[in-house]
Amino acid sequence: EAAVTQSPRSKVAVTGGKVTLSCHQTNNHDYMYWYRQDTGHGLRLIHYSYVADSTEKGDIPDGYKASRPSQENFSLILELASLSQTAVYFCASSRDWASAETLYFGSGTRLTVL
Amino acid sequence: AQSVTQPDARVTVSEGASLQLRCKYSYSATPYLFWYVQYPRQGLQLLLKYYSGDPVVQGVNGFEAEFSKSNSSFHLRKASVHWSDSAVYFCAVSITMNNNAGAKLTFGGGTRLTVRP
C-alpha cells in the first residue's frame, strides 16, 4: 500500500522564525505535492514537483519554498513564518501525471504560528 | 475559473439512515471527479472517482456517486450510514497541469458528516 509520511505531526513556531516540514514517500511516485488546509476550507495547492531537484509553484506559493532533493523526499520551507500560515499541511504523491490519478496523502502536519 | 462547491458544510444523520452529500462543479469540459474522505487525525483517502461511462460509480464501504452533466454535479450517496462514517468528505475536480506536471486537484470546502448512534 502507498505510504506517505510527514514530520513533524505538529509544530509550534514563532512569528519570523524558519519552519521546515518534511515528507517522505515509499511509493516510487514521481509526483509530489504540498497542500494547505484551513479550518472549514478545502485543500489548496502550494507547491508540487514531478522530478528530483525541481519544484513548481501551485496556487498559493507566496511565503513558501519547496525542495525535492530526491524522488522520495519533498520539503516545505517557511523562511519567515507568519500568523496567517497557521494551518494543517498535507503532503501527497501520485504515480503519474494523468488527471485521473489518485493522490496518496500523508496524515498532515498541524502548524501553529504564534 | 474552475471551482467546486459543496453547499452543506455540516450534515448530521442517524445511524442507518440514507445519505446524500452534494457537490457541484464549474468547468468548461467534463473533468475527472473524485470524492475523498478524511477521518479524524488522518490524511485524505480516496472513496471513488469518475472518468466516463456509467454515471453511477461505486466506491468503498458502500458509497456511490452519480455524475450529472446537465447539472454539473457529482453527489455522493450511501443507502445506510454507520457511526464510523463520521468524517469530512471532500469533492474534487482534476485537471492536467502544464508541462506534464501532474494532476491538480481543486477541492470543495468539505462536508463534515456526523452520524448519531
mmCIF file of C-alpha atoms in Angstrom:
data_model
loop_
_atom_site.group_PDB
_atom_site.id
_atom_site.type_symbol
_atom_site.label_atom_id
_atom_site.label_comp_id
_atom_site.label_asym_id
_atom_site.label_seq_id
_atom_site.Cartn_x
_atom_site.Cartn_y
_atom_site.Cartn_z
ATOM 1 C CA GLU A 1 0.000 0.000 0.000
ATOM 2 C CA ALA A 2 1.130 3.517 -0.796
ATOM 3 C CA ALA A 3 2.839 5.274 2.093
ATOM 4 C CA VAL A 4 3.435 8.966 2.637
ATOM 5 C CA THR A 5 4.981 10.009 5.930
ATOM 6 C CA GLN A 6 5.097 13.559 7.222
ATOM 7 C CA SER A 7 7.128 15.030 10.052
ATOM 8 C CA PRO A 8 6.601 16.545 12.476
ATOM 9 C CA ARG A 9 2.968 15.720 13.282
ATOM 10 C CA SER A 10 2.562 19.110 14.869
ATOM 11 C CA LYS A 11 4.701 22.156 15.434
ATOM 12 C CA VAL A 12 4.505 25.477 17.195
ATOM 13 C CA ALA A 13 6.625 28.211 15.654
ATOM 14 C CA VAL A 14 7.247 31.868 16.427
ATOM 15 C CA THR A 15 6.486 34.646 14.017
ATOM 16 C CA GLY A 16 9.505 35.367 11.849
ATOM 17 C CA GLY A 17 11.107 32.017 12.507
ATOM 18 C CA LYS A 18 12.044 29.395 9.956
ATOM 19 C CA VAL A 19 9.968 26.239 9.658
ATOM 20 C CA THR A 20 10.687 23.125 7.636
ATOM 21 C CA LEU A 21 8.061 20.460 7.059
ATOM 22 C CA SER A 22 9.241 17.132 5.721
ATOM 23 C CA CYS A 23 7.593 14.475 3.602
ATOM 24 C CA HIS A 24 8.845 11.035 2.658
ATOM 25 C CA GLN A 25 7.159 8.588 0.309
ATOM 26 C CA THR A 26 7.904 4.945 -0.355
ATOM 27 C CA ASN A 27 5.563 4.627 -3.322
ATOM 28 C CA ASN A 28 8.185 5.169 -6.008
ATOM 29 C CA HIS A 29 5.999 8.014 -7.263
ATOM 30 C CA ASP A 30 7.427 10.801 -9.382
ATOM 31 C CA TYR A 31 4.870 13.431 -8.404
ATOM 32 C CA MET A 32 4.644 15.054 -5.009
ATOM 33 C CA TYR A 33 2.515 17.903 -3.711
ATOM 34 C CA TRP A 34 2.118 20.205 -0.726
ATOM 35 C CA TYR A 35 -1.381 21.301 0.191
ATOM 36 C CA ARG A 36 -2.650 23.613 2.879
ATOM 37 C CA GLN A 37 -5.931 23.076 4.708
ATOM 38 C CA ASP A 38 -7.608 25.825 6.678
ATOM 39 C CA THR A 39 -10.452 25.125 9.058
ATOM 40 C CA GLY A 40 -13.678 24.795 7.127
ATOM 41 C CA HIS A 41 -11.984 25.040 3.773
ATOM 42 C CA GLY A 42 -10.783 22.647 1.162
ATOM 43 C CA LEU A 43 -7.165 21.967 0.357
ATOM 44 C CA ARG A 44 -5.168 24.446 -1.673
ATOM 45 C CA LEU A 45 -2.033 23.592 -3.638
ATOM 46 C CA ILE A 46 1.158 25.357 -2.521
ATOM 47 C CA HIS A 47 3.969 23.665 -4.485
ATOM 48 C CA TYR A 48 4.440 20.492 -6.447
ATOM 49 C CA SER A 49 7.235 18.556 -8.073
ATOM 50 C CA TYR A 50 7.466 15.933 -10.794
ATOM 51 C CA VAL A 51 11.184 15.240 -10.685
ATOM 52 C CA ALA A 52 14.002 15.472 -8.185
ATOM 53 C CA ASP A 53 15.767 18.833 -7.932
ATOM 54 C CA SER A 54 12.825 20.631 -9.491
ATOM 55 C CA THR A 55 9.751 22.258 -7.978
ATOM 56 C CA GLU A 56 6.817 24.196 -9.365
ATOM 57 C CA LYS A 57 4.506 26.810 -7.889
ATOM 58 C CA GLY A 58 0.941 25.917 -7.129
ATOM 59 C CA ASP A 59 -1.972 28.234 -6.457
ATOM 60 C CA ILE A 60 -0.715 29.856 -3.245
ATOM 61 C CA PRO A 61 3.112 29.776 -3.275
ATOM 62 C CA ASP A 62 3.771 33.138 -1.642
ATOM 63 C CA GLY A 63 5.671 32.801 1.614
ATOM 64 C CA TYR A 64 6.657 29.192 0.901
ATOM 65 C CA LYS A 65 9.578 27.440 -0.709
ATOM 66 C CA ALA A 66 9.873 23.787 -1.613
ATOM 67 C CA SER A 67 12.752 21.401 -2.022
ATOM 68 C CA ARG A 68 12.866 17.993 -3.718
ATOM 69 C CA PRO A 69 16.337 16.563 -3.109
ATOM 70 C CA SER A 70 15.344 13.044 -4.137
ATOM 71 C CA GLN A 71 12.380 11.177 -5.528
ATOM 72 C CA GLU A 72 11.381 10.114 -2.016
ATOM 73 C CA ASN A 73 11.657 13.414 -0.178
ATOM 74 C CA PHE A 74 9.838 16.716 -0.534
ATOM 75 C CA SER A 75 10.126 19.560 1.970
ATOM 76 C CA LEU A 76 8.131 22.711 2.506
ATOM 77 C CA ILE A 77 10.028 25.681 3.919
ATOM 78 C CA LEU A 78 8.651 28.760 5.575
ATOM 79 C CA GLU A 79 11.579 31.192 5.752
ATOM 80 C CA LEU A 80 9.712 33.790 7.806
ATOM 81 C CA ALA A 81 6.687 32.219 9.418
ATOM 82 C CA SER A 82 3.635 34.407 9.830
ATOM 83 C CA LEU A 83 0.409 34.107 11.793
ATOM 84 C CA SER A 84 -1.540 33.600 8.574
ATOM 85 C CA GLN A 85 0.391 30.407 7.888
ATOM 86 C CA THR A 86 -1.232 28.623 10.811
ATOM 87 C CA ALA A 87 -2.924 25.661 9.134
ATOM 88 C CA VAL A 88 -2.712 21.930 8.560
ATOM 89 C CA TYR A 89 -0.305 20.955 5.803
ATOM 90 C CA PHE A 90 -0.659 17.806 3.745
ATOM 91 C CA CYS A 91 1.855 16.159 1.507
ATOM 92 C CA ALA A 92 0.710 13.851 -1.265
ATOM 93 C CA SER A 93 2.174 11.760 -4.045
ATOM 94 C CA SER A 94 0.900 10.294 -7.283
ATOM 95 C CA ARG A 95 2.196 7.774 -9.775
ATOM 96 C CA ASP A 96 1.708 9.690 -12.931
ATOM 97 C CA TRP A 97 0.635 12.999 -14.365
ATOM 98 C CA ALA A 98 -2.690 11.910 -15.749
ATOM 99 C CA SER A 99 -5.726 13.740 -14.479
ATOM 100 C CA ALA A 100 -7.344 10.580 -13.283
ATOM 101 C CA GLU A 101 -4.553 9.539 -10.990
ATOM 102 C CA THR A 102 -5.238 9.017 -7.321
ATOM 103 C CA LEU A 103 -3.295 11.107 -4.855
ATOM 104 C CA TYR A 104 -1.984 9.446 -1.711
ATOM 105 C CA PHE A 105 -1.875 11.724 1.294
ATOM 106 C CA GLY A 106 0.143 11.819 4.467
ATOM 107 C CA SER A 107 -1.515 12.351 7.840
ATOM 108 C CA GLY A 108 -0.745 16.038 7.910
ATOM 109 C CA THR A 109 1.305 18.476 9.977
ATOM 110 C CA ARG A 110 -0.557 20.888 12.212
ATOM 111 C CA LEU A 111 1.407 24.143 12.281
ATOM 112 C CA THR A 112 0.645 26.878 14.778
ATOM 113 C CA VAL A 113 2.466 30.176 14.404
ATOM 114 C CA LEU A 114 2.398 32.405 17.480
ATOM 115 C CA ALA B 1 -12.239 29.675 -13.268
ATOM 116 C CA GLN B 2 -12.632 26.105 -12.162
ATOM 117 C CA SER B 3 -14.452 25.702 -8.872
ATOM 118 C CA VAL B 4 -16.026 23.052 -6.711
ATOM 119 C CA THR B 5 -18.887 23.814 -4.351
ATOM 120 C CA GLN B 6 -20.134 21.695 -1.501
ATOM 121 C CA PRO B 7 -23.144 23.636 -0.246
ATOM 122 C CA ASP B 8 -23.550 21.788 3.043
ATOM 123 C CA ALA B 9 -20.728 22.447 5.485
ATOM 124 C CA ARG B 10 -22.236 20.096 8.096
ATOM 125 C CA VAL B 11 -24.643 17.195 7.853
ATOM 126 C CA THR B 12 -25.991 15.145 10.739
ATOM 127 C CA VAL B 13 -27.882 11.899 10.226
ATOM 128 C CA SER B 14 -28.885 8.964 12.381
ATOM 129 C CA GLU B 15 -27.214 5.604 12.023
ATOM 130 C CA GLY B 16 -28.991 3.505 9.448
ATOM 131 C CA ALA B 17 -30.397 6.470 7.559
ATOM 132 C CA SER B 18 -29.624 7.202 3.934
ATOM 133 C CA LEU B 19 -27.183 9.906 2.982
ATOM 134 C CA GLN B 20 -26.575 12.330 0.155
ATOM 135 C CA LEU B 21 -23.711 14.804 0.124
ATOM 136 C CA ARG B 22 -23.895 17.362 -2.621
ATOM 137 C CA CYS B 23 -21.173 18.558 -4.951
ATOM 138 C CA LYS B 24 -21.358 20.939 -7.898
ATOM 139 C CA TYR B 25 -18.505 21.956 -10.143
ATOM 140 C CA SER B 26 -17.828 24.656 -12.642
ATOM 141 C CA TYR B 27 -15.651 23.615 -15.527
ATOM 142 C CA SER B 28 -15.831 24.013 -19.277
ATOM 143 C CA ALA B 29 -15.410 20.315 -20.058
ATOM 144 C CA THR B 30 -16.259 17.159 -18.172
ATOM 145 C CA PRO B 31 -13.443 16.796 -15.679
ATOM 146 C CA TYR B 32 -12.281 13.868 -13.679
ATOM 147 C CA LEU B 33 -14.238 13.797 -10.434
ATOM 148 C CA PHE B 34 -13.307 12.430 -7.058
ATOM 149 C CA TRP B 35 -14.631 12.016 -3.563
ATOM 150 C CA TYR B 36 -12.086 11.845 -0.768
ATOM 151 C CA VAL B 37 -12.751 11.190 2.930
ATOM 152 C CA GLN B 38 -10.760 12.465 5.870
ATOM 153 C CA TYR B 39 -11.157 10.573 9.110
ATOM 154 C CA PRO B 40 -10.082 12.284 12.345
ATOM 155 C CA ARG B 41 -6.318 12.858 12.582
ATOM 156 C CA GLN B 42 -5.711 11.192 9.236
ATOM 157 C CA GLY B 43 -4.924 12.258 5.708
ATOM 158 C CA LEU B 44 -7.386 12.123 2.862
ATOM 159 C CA GLN B 45 -8.273 8.775 1.354
ATOM 160 C CA LEU B 46 -9.930 8.096 -1.966
ATOM 161 C CA LEU B 47 -13.554 6.931 -1.824
ATOM 162 C CA LEU B 48 -14.271 6.804 -5.542
ATOM 163 C CA LYS B 49 -13.546 8.505 -8.840
ATOM 164 C CA TYR B 50 -15.279 9.030 -12.149
ATOM 165 C CA TYR B 51 -13.839 9.385 -15.635
ATOM 166 C CA SER B 52 -16.565 8.468 -18.075
ATOM 167 C CA GLY B 53 -19.198 5.858 -18.863
ATOM 168 C CA ASP B 54 -21.873 4.773 -16.409
ATOM 169 C CA PRO B 55 -22.773 7.914 -14.443
ATOM 170 C CA VAL B 56 -23.150 5.931 -11.240
ATOM 171 C CA VAL B 57 -19.800 4.860 -9.846
ATOM 172 C CA GLN B 58 -19.289 2.556 -6.888
ATOM 173 C CA GLY B 59 -16.747 3.205 -4.179
ATOM 174 C CA VAL B 60 -15.525 1.679 -0.972
ATOM 175 C CA ASN B 61 -17.631 0.979 2.110
ATOM 176 C CA GLY B 62 -20.941 1.090 0.234
ATOM 177 C CA PHE B 63 -20.572 4.611 -1.107
ATOM 178 C CA GLU B 64 -21.585 5.546 -4.621
ATOM 179 C CA ALA B 65 -21.760 8.776 -6.566
ATOM 180 C CA GLU B 66 -23.758 9.902 -9.548
ATOM 181 C CA PHE B 67 -22.450 12.203 -12.220
ATOM 182 C CA SER B 68 -24.871 14.567 -13.923
ATOM 183 C CA LYS B 69 -23.513 16.527 -16.851
ATOM 184 C CA SER B 70 -26.652 18.613 -17.204
ATOM 185 C CA ASN B 71 -26.499 19.671 -13.560
ATOM 186 C CA SER B 72 -22.685 19.795 -13.296
ATOM 187 C CA SER B 73 -22.999 17.713 -10.178
ATOM 188 C CA PHE B 74 -21.366 14.695 -8.592
ATOM 189 C CA HIS B 75 -23.381 13.816 -5.484
ATOM 190 C CA LEU B 76 -22.247 11.161 -3.037
ATOM 191 C CA ARG B 77 -24.743 8.665 -1.625
ATOM 192 C CA LYS B 78 -24.951 5.823 0.808
ATOM 193 C CA ALA B 79 -28.030 3.734 1.498
ATOM 194 C CA SER B 80 -27.407 3.164 5.211
ATOM 195 C CA VAL B 81 -24.755 5.010 7.199
ATOM 196 C CA HIS B 82 -22.758 3.678 10.117
ATOM 197 C CA TRP B 83 -21.330 5.671 13.016
ATOM 198 C CA SER B 84 -17.849 5.002 11.623
ATOM 199 C CA ASP B 85 -18.743 7.029 8.535
ATOM 200 C CA SER B 86 -18.416 10.200 10.607
ATOM 201 C CA ALA B 87 -15.701 12.175 8.831
ATOM 202 C CA VAL B 88 -15.119 15.090 6.497
ATOM 203 C CA TYR B 89 -15.898 14.421 2.842
ATOM 204 C CA PHE B 90 -14.278 16.352 0.024
ATOM 205 C CA CYS B 91 -15.361 16.533 -3.560
ATOM 206 C CA ALA B 92 -12.567 17.308 -6.017
ATOM 207 C CA VAL B 93 -12.109 18.047 -9.693
ATOM 208 C CA SER B 94 -8.936 17.154 -11.534
ATOM 209 C CA ILE B 95 -7.248 18.852 -14.442
ATOM 210 C CA THR B 96 -3.875 18.259 -16.022
ATOM 211 C CA MET B 97 -1.283 20.883 -15.206
ATOM 212 C CA ASN B 98 1.002 22.383 -17.819
ATOM 213 C CA ASN B 99 4.309 20.800 -18.798
ATOM 214 C CA ASN B 100 3.125 17.322 -17.900
ATOM 215 C CA ALA B 101 3.459 18.358 -14.307
ATOM 216 C CA GLY B 102 0.829 16.142 -12.773
ATOM 217 C CA ALA B 103 -2.814 16.167 -11.850
ATOM 218 C CA LYS B 104 -4.005 19.205 -9.967
ATOM 219 C CA LEU B 105 -6.965 18.688 -7.741
ATOM 220 C CA THR B 106 -9.327 21.522 -6.939
ATOM 221 C CA PHE B 107 -11.172 20.735 -3.741
ATOM 222 C CA GLY B 108 -14.520 21.792 -2.439
ATOM 223 C CA GLY B 109 -14.730 23.143 1.088
ATOM 224 C CA GLY B 110 -15.736 19.804 2.532
ATOM 225 C CA THR B 111 -18.801 18.485 4.338
ATOM 226 C CA ARG B 112 -18.463 17.329 7.928
ATOM 227 C CA LEU B 113 -20.692 14.309 8.430
ATOM 228 C CA THR B 114 -21.798 13.339 11.915
ATOM 229 C CA VAL B 115 -23.631 10.046 12.339
ATOM 230 C CA ARG B 116 -25.654 9.776 15.546
ATOM 231 C CA PRO B 117 -25.640 6.297 17.099
#
